[in-house]
Short mmCIF file of C-alpha atoms in Angstrom, two decimals:
data_model
loop_
_atom_site.label_atom_id
_atom_site.label_comp_id
_atom_site.label_asym_id
_atom_site.label_seq_id
_atom_site.Cartn_x
_atom_site.Cartn_y
_atom_site.Cartn_z
CA UNK H 345 21.99 4.49 -3.46
CA UNK H 346 20.64 2.18 -0.83
CA UNK H 347 19.02 -1.16 -1.02
CA UNK H 348 15.45 -1.22 0.11
CA UNK H 349 16.34 -3.36 3.09
CA UNK H 350 19.89 -2.32 3.97
CA UNK H 351 20.35 -1.59 7.66
CA UNK H 352 18.24 -4.43 8.97
CA UNK H 353 15.41 -6.40 7.50
CA UNK H 354 12.03 -5.72 9.01
CA UNK H 355 10.36 -8.74 10.54
CA UNK H 356 6.77 -8.95 11.66
CA UNK H 357 5.62 -10.76 14.74
CA UNK H 358 2.32 -12.51 15.45
CA UNK H 359 1.47 -15.65 13.53
CA UNK H 360 -1.53 -17.90 13.19
CA UNK H 361 -4.04 -15.13 13.77
CA UNK H 362 -6.89 -16.38 11.55
CA UNK H 363 -7.09 -13.12 9.58
CA UNK H 364 -6.30 -13.79 5.89
CA UNK H 365 -4.93 -10.27 5.29
CA UNK H 366 -2.71 -10.43 8.35
CA UNK H 367 -1.52 -13.93 7.56
CA UNK H 368 -0.64 -13.08 3.97
CA UNK H 369 1.08 -9.88 5.04
CA UNK H 370 3.15 -11.78 7.60
CA UNK H 371 4.05 -14.39 4.99
CA UNK H 372 4.95 -11.68 2.49
CA UNK H 373 7.35 -9.97 4.88
CA UNK H 374 8.75 -12.98 6.72
CA UNK H 375 9.01 -15.44 3.81
CA UNK H 376 8.83 -13.70 0.44
CA UNK H 377 10.92 -10.57 1.04
CA UNK H 378 14.04 -11.81 2.91
CA UNK H 379 15.62 -13.71 -0.04
CA UNK H 380 14.71 -10.83 -2.35
CA UNK H 381 16.21 -8.32 0.05
CA UNK H 382 19.45 -10.29 0.17
CA UNK H 383 19.64 -10.50 -3.61
CA UNK H 384 18.92 -6.79 -4.04
CA UNK H 385 21.46 -5.81 -1.38
CA UNK H 386 24.19 -7.79 -3.15
CA UNK H 387 23.47 -6.10 -6.49
CA UNK H 388 23.32 -2.62 -4.98
CA UNK H 389 26.56 -3.24 -3.10
CA UNK H 390 28.23 -4.20 -6.38
CA UNK H 391 26.87 -1.08 -8.07
CA UNK H 392 28.12 1.10 -5.22
CA UNK H 393 31.54 -0.57 -5.44
CA UNK H 394 32.12 1.08 -8.85
CA UNK H 395 30.26 4.39 -8.46
CA UNK H 396 30.56 7.55 -6.40
CA UNK H 397 33.68 7.60 -4.24
CA UNK H 398 34.52 4.09 -5.51
CA UNK H 399 34.55 5.12 -9.18
CA UNK H 400 37.89 4.45 -10.88
CA UNK H 401 37.12 4.67 -14.60
CA UNK H 402 34.40 4.06 -17.16
CA UNK H 403 35.83 0.72 -18.26
CA UNK H 404 35.65 -0.81 -14.76
CA UNK H 405 32.21 0.63 -14.14
CA UNK H 406 30.91 -0.52 -17.52
CA UNK H 407 32.18 -4.07 -17.02
CA UNK H 408 30.55 -4.30 -13.59
CA UNK H 409 27.26 -2.95 -14.90
CA UNK H 410 27.11 -5.16 -17.98
CA UNK H 411 28.52 -8.37 -16.48
CA UNK H 412 27.03 -8.27 -12.99
CA UNK H 413 24.70 -5.45 -11.96
CA UNK H 414 22.29 -5.44 -14.90
CA UNK H 415 21.78 -9.21 -15.24
CA UNK H 416 21.57 -9.79 -11.49
CA UNK H 417 19.12 -6.93 -11.03
CA UNK H 418 17.02 -8.30 -13.90
CA UNK H 419 16.99 -11.65 -12.11
CA UNK H 420 15.94 -9.88 -8.90
CA UNK H 421 13.03 -8.24 -10.75
CA UNK H 422 11.99 -11.59 -12.22
CA UNK H 423 11.92 -13.06 -8.70
CA UNK H 424 10.06 -10.01 -7.40
CA UNK H 425 7.44 -10.35 -10.11
CA UNK H 426 7.02 -14.06 -9.32
CA UNK H 427 5.73 -13.37 -5.81
CA UNK H 428 2.09 -14.42 -5.70
CA UNK H 429 -0.25 -12.27 -3.65
CA UNK H 430 -4.00 -12.67 -3.16
CA UNK H 431 -4.92 -9.70 -0.98
CA UNK H 432 -5.56 -6.59 -3.08
CA UNK H 433 -3.97 -4.11 -0.65
CA UNK H 434 -0.73 -6.09 -0.41
CA UNK H 435 -0.70 -6.66 -4.17
CA UNK H 436 -1.05 -2.91 -4.81
CA UNK H 437 1.87 -2.11 -2.52
CA UNK H 438 3.96 -4.90 -4.04
CA UNK H 439 3.26 -3.56 -7.54
CA UNK H 440 4.64 -0.21 -6.37
CA UNK H 441 7.84 -2.02 -5.34
CA UNK H 442 8.05 -3.69 -8.75
CA UNK H 443 7.58 -0.33 -10.47
CA UNK H 444 10.37 1.22 -8.39
CA UNK H 445 12.69 -1.72 -9.09
CA UNK H 446 12.00 -1.48 -12.82
CA UNK H 447 12.78 2.23 -12.77
CA UNK H 448 16.03 1.55 -10.96
CA UNK H 449 16.89 -1.12 -13.52
CA UNK H 450 16.12 1.35 -16.29
CA UNK H 451 18.58 3.74 -14.66
CA UNK H 452 21.29 1.07 -14.75
CA UNK H 453 20.61 0.51 -18.46
CA UNK H 454 20.76 4.26 -19.03
CA UNK H 455 24.17 4.43 -17.34
CA UNK H 456 25.40 1.63 -19.61
CA UNK H 457 24.15 3.52 -22.65
CA UNK H 458 25.69 6.77 -21.38
CA UNK H 459 29.10 5.12 -21.03
CA UNK H 460 28.84 3.54 -24.47
CA UNK H 461 27.93 6.87 -26.06
CA UNK H 462 29.97 9.07 -23.70
CA UNK H 463 26.80 11.09 -23.15
CA UNK H 464 26.72 13.27 -20.03
CA UNK H 465 23.02 14.03 -20.48
CA UNK H 466 22.23 10.33 -20.17
CA UNK H 467 24.12 10.21 -16.88
CA UNK H 468 21.93 13.05 -15.64
CA UNK H 469 18.86 11.15 -16.85
CA UNK H 470 20.04 8.01 -15.02
CA UNK H 471 20.61 9.97 -11.83
CA UNK H 472 17.08 11.39 -12.04
CA UNK H 473 15.69 7.88 -12.48
CA UNK H 474 17.71 6.63 -9.50
CA UNK H 475 16.47 9.49 -7.36
CA UNK H 476 12.85 8.84 -8.31
CA UNK H 477 13.26 5.09 -7.71
CA UNK H 478 14.66 5.75 -4.22
CA UNK H 479 11.69 7.98 -3.45
CA UNK H 480 9.29 5.31 -4.69
CA UNK H 481 11.02 2.65 -2.58
CA UNK H 482 10.78 4.85 0.51
CA UNK H 483 7.06 5.29 -0.16
CA UNK H 484 6.71 1.52 -0.55
CA UNK H 485 8.25 1.07 2.89
CA UNK H 486 5.91 3.66 4.43
CA UNK H 487 2.87 2.06 2.79
CA UNK H 488 3.89 -1.41 3.92
CA UNK H 489 4.44 -0.26 7.49
CA UNK H 490 1.11 1.57 7.48
CA UNK H 491 -0.69 -1.55 6.25
CA UNK H 492 1.01 -3.59 8.96
CA UNK H 493 -0.03 -1.12 11.63
CA UNK H 494 -3.60 -1.09 10.32
CA UNK H 495 -3.58 -4.86 10.76
CA UNK H 496 -2.12 -4.63 14.27
CA UNK H 497 1.21 -6.13 13.32
CA UNK H 498 4.21 -4.98 15.31
CA UNK H 499 7.58 -4.30 13.71
CA UNK H 500 10.83 -5.67 14.98
CA UNK H 501 14.20 -5.12 13.36
CA UNK H 502 16.28 -8.20 12.67
CA UNK H 503 19.37 -8.27 14.83
#
């Protein structure tokens, strides 16, 4: 699983352009998303530290999910939902991000339930949710980049 922003946060250039859509889009990317990206990356890193090749046992994984991953990801979603957006096109794309994040959170809760019940089918269900959430997050990125390009905003990766 990867954080939406892992590998370099995308930063937009060009400020003070007088176009409300462009200005809000720049603010969204340059001001609203960076702290959210950092928070999400930390939670995903913690999740990855107890899954996949890093898995040791159910007890360790369960404790990490219940004590850290789930509550911190819920806090991330709360912060994500608190972002105020006026422009309809940006709002629509942002809502897609929220939907993907909520699906990913649901997957974490499903893993917790699967461990509690020792239910392999629930693990499969969680993996399907995680896969769909990743796909949705990739689409969010594509849509955001497309909107930026339509508004003549150039992308630059943070160094």
